[in-house]
Amino acid sequence: MTLDELGPRLCILGPSNSGKSTLAVAIGRARGLPPVHLDQLYHRPNTDWQPRPVEEFVALHDAAIAGAGWVMDGNYSRCLPQRLERATGVIMLNVSTPTSLFRYLRRSWFERDRRGGLEGARDSVKWGMIRHITVITPGNRRRNRETFDHIVLPKIRLETARDLVRFYRSEGLER
């Protein structure tokens, strides 16, 4: 399966810090599609990652998926059914827990203007996020695989960081 076979409305799913936002920007740039970062829709700008009211997030999400073309990164399972109704393809990333944790620490300490970051906010290490990556996410992997397996759209699963690097190369994408 190639990127072209996935169509103009792509969902990128996967655990935190797996590379979803970076991939969304790379695909968007290469295919002329606007990247939509669900973290930015879910959280209020200029805050320390404070969530919006649910109704506001859902309205922003639904407006974003109404577009003719997009590449959307993030899980937010509350809205996944309507997103998949509009999507033409799905990419699932599944990097290891140590890789996710390393990337989280690196972005929190060293990256200032990261792709998919919250406007007006600076990432910082939070124990809740470390717990999410190390305790919650490993337990969600089976559920995420089952969800992916039941999706009937064209789809690609990238299981490792190495698979992701190969995908970038094979599709001519630049970070």
Backbone as a ProteinNet text record, in pm:
[ID]
protein_1_A
[PRIMARY]
MTLDELGPRLCILGPSNSGKSTLAVAIGRARGLPPVHLDQLYHRPNTDWQPRPVEEFVALHDAAIAGAGWVMDGNYSRCLPQRLERATGVIMLNVSTPTSLFRYLRRSWFERDRRGGLEGARDSVKWGMIRHITVITPGNRRRNRETFDHIVLPKIRLETARDLVRFYRSEGLER
[TERTIARY]
84.6	0	89.2	56.2	133.6	48.6	113.6	46.4	-60.4	-31.8	-129.8	-257.4	-246	-363	-452.3	-402.4	-479.6	-576.1	-562.1	-657.2	-627.5	-722.4	-697.7	-739.4	-796.1	-836.8	-780.6	-668.4	-592.2	-598.3	-617.5	-607.8	-475	-400.8	-278.8	-303.6	-301.2	-327.8	-201.2	-196.7	-82.9	-61.6	28.4	52.7	118.8	113.3	178.4	326	373	514.5	562.5	472.5	511.2	550.4	528.9	564.8	445.8	325.8	204.6	205.8	236.1	232.1	339.4	458.2	566.9	529.4	471.2	428.6	315.7	221.5	110.4	161.6	257	313.7	387.9	464.5	539.6	445.4	341	243.7	170.5	129.3	58.5	139.9	266.3	356.1	372.7	391.4	414.9	289.4	172.2	47.8	-43.6	-0.7	-84.5	-210	-200	-313.5	-287.4	-390.4	-368	-354	-247.2	-237.1	-328.8	-397.9	-485.4	-435.8	-394.8	-342.2	-452	-503.8	-614.8	-578.8	-453	-412.8	-441.1	-422.3	-447.2	-596.4	-677.4	-822.6	-876.1	-818.4	-867	-827.7	-710	-660.1	-672.6	-691.4	-699.8	-559.9	-549.3	-417.9	-377.1	-248.9	-193.4	-222.9	-232.3	-250.6	-145.7	-143.3	-55.5	-134.2	-180.9	-251.8	-385.2	-460.2	-593.5	-693.9	-776.9	-875.2	-984.7	-1037.7	-1155.3	-1277.8	-1390.4	-1514.5	-1538.2	-1593.4	-1612.1	-1689	-1795.7	-1878.2	-1797.1	-1710.3	-1626.5	-1527.5	-1464.5	-1371.8	-1443.6	-1556.9	-1630.5	-1669.2	-1711.7	-1747.6	-1625.3	-1510.9	-1388.8	-1346.8	-1354.5	-1321.7	-1411	-1541.6	-1636.4	-1621.9	-1587.8	-1562.4	-1437.7	-1336.5	-1212.1	-1233.3	-1309.9	-1328.3	-1423.4	-1493.6	-1584.2	-1507.8	-1380.3	-1300	-1279.7	-1248.3	-1228.5	-1102.4	-1001.5	-875.8	-808.8	-745.3	-674.2	-591.5	-496.2	-421.8	-425.1	-494.2	-527.5	-453.7	-382.1	-310.1	-371.9	-382	-434.5	-536.9	-561.1	-652.7	-792.3	-807.9	-934.7	-1051.2	-1058.9	-1153.3	-1298.1	-1327.9	-1464.4	-1513.7	-1424.8	-1462.3	-1415.2	-1355.3	-1300.6	-1406.7	-1526.6	-1623.7	-1656.6	-1684.5	-1717.2	-1594.7	-1475.5	-1353.4	-1333.9	-1352.6	-1336.1	-1443.8	-1560.3	-1666.1	-1620.4	-1542.5	-1496.4	-1359	-1282	-1144.9	-1143.6	-1035.6	-1013.6	-899.6	-825.4	-714.8	-666	-595.1	-547.5	-403	-324	-188.2	-180.8	-134.4	-117.5	30	75.2	212.8	211.3	317.4	320.2	464.3	528.3	666.1	664.6	778.1	788.8	770.9	739	725.1	854.9	972	1094.7	1117.3	1085.5	1100.5	1006.6	881.3	786.1	832	881.3	927.3	1048.9	1143.5	1260.3	1218.6	1127.4	1083.5	1011.7	932.7	863.1	962.7	1061.3	1160.8	1241.3	1279	1356.1	1276.7	1151.9	1073.2	1045.4	1025	996.7	1117.4	1235.8	1356	1423.6	1415.4	1499	1426	1303.7	1234.9	1143.5	1157.2	1075.9	954.6	972	862.9	833.2	781.8	760.2	629.4	626.9	507.6	395.4	280.3	166.1	162	259.2	261.9	147.5	118.1	8	53.5	-21.5	12.3	24.5	134.1	154.6	191	215.6	250.7	389.9	454.8	586.2	573.2	620.7	615.7	705.8	661.6	743	713	806.1	788.6	680.4	582.9	472.7	462.9	451.8	443.1	321.6	212.3	93.5	118.6	198	229.5	325.7	423	514.8	435.3	341.5	256.2	173.7	118.4	38.1	120.8	241.8	328.2	371.4	408.1	468.5	367.3	250.9	154.2	27.1	-30.5	-158.3	-141.5	-47.5	-31.6	-2	87.7	110.7	-17.4	-103	-229.1	-325.9	-310.8	-400	-356.9	-236.8	-185.7	-273.2	-319.3	-404.5	-535.7	-596.9	-721	-697.6	-585.5	-556.5	-534.2	-466.7	-448.1	-582.9	-669.4	-802.7	-882.6	-878.2	-947.1	-894	-762.5	-700.8	-741.2	-739.8	-773.1	-916.7	-1006.8	-1147.2	-1176.9	-1081.9	-1101.9	-1098.9	-1199.9	-1211.3	-1156.5	-1100.7	-1039.2	-900.6	-845.9	-704.6	-621.2	-521.7	-447.2	-305.9	-222.3	-81.8	-50.3	16.5	61.8	214.1	269.6	414.7	447.5	507.2	524.5	644.6	744.3	866.3	913.3	1004.3	1065	1136.8	1197.1	1265.4	1165.6	1047.1	943.1	902.7	895	857.3	964	1089.3	1198.7	1191.1	1168.5	1156.9	1038.9	928.6	810.5	842.2	908	948.2	1029.6	1126.5	1212.2	1133.9	1054.1	982	879.6	825.4	724.7	782.9	915.5	980	940.1	914.1	872.3	993.5	982.3	1088.4	1032.1	1111.1	1066.8	1073.2
-117.6	0	124	220.3	344.4	459.9	569.1	688.8	733.7	727.7	769.2	686.5	560.8	473.5	505.4	587.5	620.7	736.3	808.2	914.8	1047	1142.6	1280.1	1312.9	1217.5	1243.5	1131.7	1162.4	1060.1	1078.6	968.9	965.3	899.7	963.9	903.9	877	750.4	706.4	649.9	642.4	581.9	641.2	580.5	628.2	765.2	828.5	958.3	949.2	1051.4	1063.6	955.9	909.2	808.5	870.6	1002.4	1069	1108	1105.4	1135.3	1276.6	1375.7	1514.9	1542.1	1489.9	1508.7	1446.2	1327.9	1261.3	1339	1390.3	1466.9	1589.2	1659.6	1777.5	1736.6	1628.6	1582.7	1541.7	1468.4	1427.7	1549.5	1637.5	1758	1840.5	1858.5	1936.1	1865.9	1736.2	1661.9	1649.7	1643.3	1619.3	1740.9	1853	1972.9	1960.4	1888	1868.4	1944.1	2006.8	2074.1	1972.2	1984.4	1897.3	1950.3	1860.6	1895.3	1817	1889.4	1827.2	1826.9	1709.4	1702	1754.6	1743.3	1801.4	1951.3	2018.3	2162.2	2194.3	2105.4	2126.1	2094.2	1994.9	1949.2	2044.1	2103.7	2189.2	2336.8	2418.1	2562.9	2617.6	2706.5	2767.4	2856.8	2881.1	2970.1	2923.3	2791.8	2734.1	2625.1	2567.2	2453.6	2324.4	2310.7	2191.9	2170.8	2278.8	2267.6	2231.6	2130.4	2089.3	2194.8	2195.9	2276.8	2201.4	2268.1	2194.1	2090.9	1977.7	1867.9	1914	1988.9	2032.5	2119	2202.1	2287.7	2203.9	2106.8	2018.4	1942.3	1884	1806.4	1894.6	2018	2109.1	2141.5	2166.1	2192.6	2069.8	1953.6	1828	1807.8	1820.6	1794.4	1895.6	2020.1	2119.3	2081.2	2031.4	1992.8	1874.4	1775.2	1657.2	1684.9	1796.3	1830.9	1874.9	1908.3	1954.1	1847.5	1891.6	1800.5	1716.9	1772.3	1700.6	1743	1649.7	1676.4	1555.4	1579.8	1470.8	1502.4	1418.1	1445.4	1349	1405.7	1319.8	1327.6	1213.1	1204.9	1094.2	1051	940.4	989.7	1042.5	1096.9	1008.9	892.1	788.8	833.5	935.1	988.1	1027.4	1078.8	1127.9	1036.8	924.7	837.7	786.4	746.6	696.7	796.8	921.8	1018.4	1053.1	1048	1073.1	963.2	838.9	727.1	726.8	780.4	792.3	880.4	984.1	1078.9	1044	967.2	936.5	848.5	861.6	774.8	676.6	696.1	607.1	630.5	531	534.8	486.3	554.9	510	490.8	374.1	344.6	335.5	418.7	412.2	337.7	264.2	186.5	169.2	281.1	270.1	217	168.8	108.3	211.9	163.4	250.9	325.8	259.1	336.3	446.6	420.1	522.5	639.6	610.5	717.1	801.2	734.9	806.7	893.8	839.1	916.2	1039.7	1022	1134.1	1239.7	1195.3	1290.2	1374.9	1310.6	1384.5	1479.1	1431	1514.2	1637.2	1618	1733.9	1830.2	1777.7	1863.9	1947.3	1889.9	1959.5	2041.5	1995.9	2056.6	2119.2	2082	2134.1	2249.7	2359.2	2476.6	2489.9	2472.7	2490	2357.4	2264.3	2131.7	2127.6	2038.4	2018.4	1965.8	2024.9	1980.4	2035.4	2119.9	2177.9	2276	2304.1	2393.2	2538.9	2617.5	2758.4	2830.4	2900.1	2978.3	2897.2	2769.8	2684.7	2628	2598	2533.9	2396.8	2295.7	2161.1	2152.5	2080	2052.5	1910.1	1851.7	1714.7	1714.2	1626.7	1613.2	1466.8	1443.6	1305.8	1234.2	1306.2	1243.7	1189.4	1261.6	1215.8	1098	1102.3	988.2	863.5	878	765	716.5	809.7	772.1	688.7	734.7	665.1	528.5	520.6	397.5	298.3	345.5	255.9	237.1	345.7	338.9	289.2	349.4	316.2	168.9	105.7	-36.9	-121	-86.2	-158.3	-129.9	-16.3	20.3	-39.4	-91.8	-138.6	-248.6	-342.2	-449.2	-390.6	-302.3	-239.5	-161.7	-89.4	-12.6	-103	-216.3	-312.4	-367.1	-400.3	-452	-347.5	-223.9	-115.6	-105.3	-102.5	-91.6	-209.7	-329.4	-448.6	-445.2	-376	-369.3	-253.3	-166.9	-56.8	-112.4	-78.3	-133.4	-39.8	71.8	165.4	116.3	170.4	143.9	188.2	106.7	138	84.2	148.9	110.7	106.8	1.9	-7.1	-3.1	89.5	102.8	68.8	-47.8	-103.6	-51.2	-0.4	40.8	175.4	237.3	361.7	337.3	220.9	185.7	176.4	118.6	113.8	254.7	343.8	481.5	549.9	529.5	586.4	532.3	402.9	342.9	402.5	427.4	486.4	626.5	706.9	840.4	830.6	741.3	726.5	679.7	574.5	517.2	613	702.7	797.2	933.6	947.9	1075.1	1188.1	1156.6	1257.4	1315.4	1441.6	1507.4	1554.1	1533.8	1578.7	1727.6
0	0	0	-85.6	-92.5	-41.7	-18.3	28.5	-70.5	-198.7	-299.5	-292.6	-254.3	-245.7	-125.3	-33.2	86.4	64	-45	-76.3	-7.4	-17.4	27.3	171.2	243.2	381.9	469.2	535.2	606.1	757	826.3	972.2	1008.6	1097.4	1150.5	1298	1333.9	1470.3	1531.2	1663.4	1730.1	1867.4	1943.5	2079.9	2082	2197.4	2216.6	2179.8	2113	2077.5	1980.9	1896.2	1798.2	1664.3	1648.9	1523.7	1438.2	1494.9	1418.3	1359.6	1441.7	1395.4	1291	1312.5	1216.3	1082.6	1086.6	963.3	896	974	916.9	841.2	899.7	833.9	706.4	712.6	595	481.7	514.6	412.2	358.3	448.7	405.6	308	339.8	253.1	117.2	117.3	-6.8	-93.4	-30.2	-104.9	-113.1	-55.2	-59.1	25.3	135.4	226.8	356.9	412.2	540.7	653.7	733.6	851.6	962.1	1027.9	1139.9	1260.6	1363.3	1484.6	1590.5	1622.6	1717.2	1855	1894.9	2023.7	2026.5	1913.8	1908.2	1910.9	1859.4	1866	2005.1	2069.2	2199.9	2313.5	2303.3	2411	2375	2476.2	2456.3	2427.9	2327.9	2302.4	2419.1	2429.1	2530.9	2673.3	2690.8	2824.1	2842.3	2958.8	2985.3	2959.4	2834.3	2786.7	2859.1	2877	2937	2828.5	2854.3	2753.6	2733.1	2612.7	2582.6	2634.7	2644	2671.6	2559.6	2594.9	2499.4	2375.6	2395.6	2282.3	2185.3	2239.5	2155.9	2074.6	2140.3	2069.2	1958.3	1988.5	1887.9	1770.1	1796.7	1687.5	1600.5	1662.8	1586.6	1505.5	1568.2	1500.3	1378	1398.5	1290.7	1177.1	1209.3	1104.2	1025.1	1093.3	1025.7	931.7	973.4	886.9	770.7	773.6	663.9	539.5	554.5	442	335.4	215.4	102.4	116.6	180.8	199	327.5	395	520.2	559.1	645.1	708.5	857.8	933	1072.5	1163.4	1262.3	1355.2	1493.6	1555.2	1690.8	1701.2	1822.1	1845.1	1883.5	2003.1	2050.1	2004.6	2066.1	2024.2	2030.1	2109.2	2116	1976.4	1893.7	1761	1648.1	1682	1577.6	1480.1	1524.4	1426.4	1315.2	1350.7	1244.9	1160.5	1220.4	1143.8	1039.9	1082	988.2	879.8	909.7	807.7	691.5	721.3	619.8	562.9	635.6	593.4	468.4	393.6	277.8	303	412.4	445.2	587.2	639.8	778.2	783.6	865.2	896	1046.6	1089	1231.7	1263	1356.1	1405.5	1538.1	1564.5	1688.6	1735.5	1770.4	1818.6	1961.7	2006.1	2139.1	2249.6	2367.8	2484.3	2514.7	2516.1	2539.7	2435.6	2309.6	2205.9	2232.3	2266.9	2297.7	2415.9	2519	2637.7	2604.3	2530.3	2488.6	2409.2	2314.2	2231.2	2315.7	2411.8	2499.4	2577.4	2636.9	2714.5	2624.9	2508.2	2414.9	2373	2336.9	2291.1	2406.1	2525.8	2640.4	2679.8	2669	2712	2602.8	2477.6	2374.9	2256.8	2230.3	2111.7	2150.6	2079.6	2111.6	2020.4	1893.4	1797.8	1729.6	1804.8	1747.2	1668	1571.5	1490.2	1580.3	1567.7	1646	1787.1	1822.1	1956	1976	2098.9	2133.4	2122.2	2049.7	2030.7	2165	2182	2303.1	2425.8	2409.7	2524	2502.6	2611.1	2604.2	2668.8	2599.6	2655.7	2777.5	2875.2	2992.9	3036.7	3108.3	3155.2	3262.9	3243.9	3339	3380.5	3509.4	3558.4	3501.5	3482.6	3425.1	3285.7	3208.1	3072.4	3076.5	3166.3	3180.7	3218.8	3311.4	3350.9	3231.8	3155.4	3039.1	2940.6	2913.2	2816.9	2869.7	2997.4	3050.6	3106.9	3151.1	3215.8	3131.6	3085.5	3014.3	2870.9	2797.2	2654.9	2629.7	2704.5	2677.3	2687.9	2780.3	2792.7	2679.4	2613.7	2503	2369.6	2362.5	2232.8	2171.3	2250.9	2197.6	2142.5	2218	2173.2	2043.1	2036.3	1915.8	1794.2	1815.2	1704.9	1658.1	1752.6	1716.1	1639.4	1685.8	1614.5	1472.4	1459	1327	1238.8	1293.3	1214.7	1162.6	1231.7	1190.5	1095.2	1073.2	979.4	837.9	758.8	623.3	515.5	555.7	461.1	419.9	311.1	282	401.4	437.3	559.1	554.3	636.2	650	798.3	842.5	981.3	981.5	1059.2	1073.2	1217.9	1238.9	1373.2	1451.1	1381.3	1450.6	1396.3	1469.2	1421.2	1288.7	1274.2	1148.7	1032.4	1058	954.5	911.7	1007.5	978.3	891.4	923.8	843.4	700	685.3	550.6	473.9	545.3	481.9	430.2	511.9	467.4	338.6	336.2	218.3	96.9	114.4	0.1	-59.2	23.1	-24.7	-60.4	-43.4	-76.1	17	141.5	239.8	312.5	348.9	426.6	558.6	664.3	797.8	811.3
[MASK]
+++++++++++++++++++++++++++++++++++++++++++++++++++++++++++++++++++++++++++++++++++++++++++++++++++++++++++++++++++++++++++++++++++++++++++++++++++++++++++++++++++++++++++++++

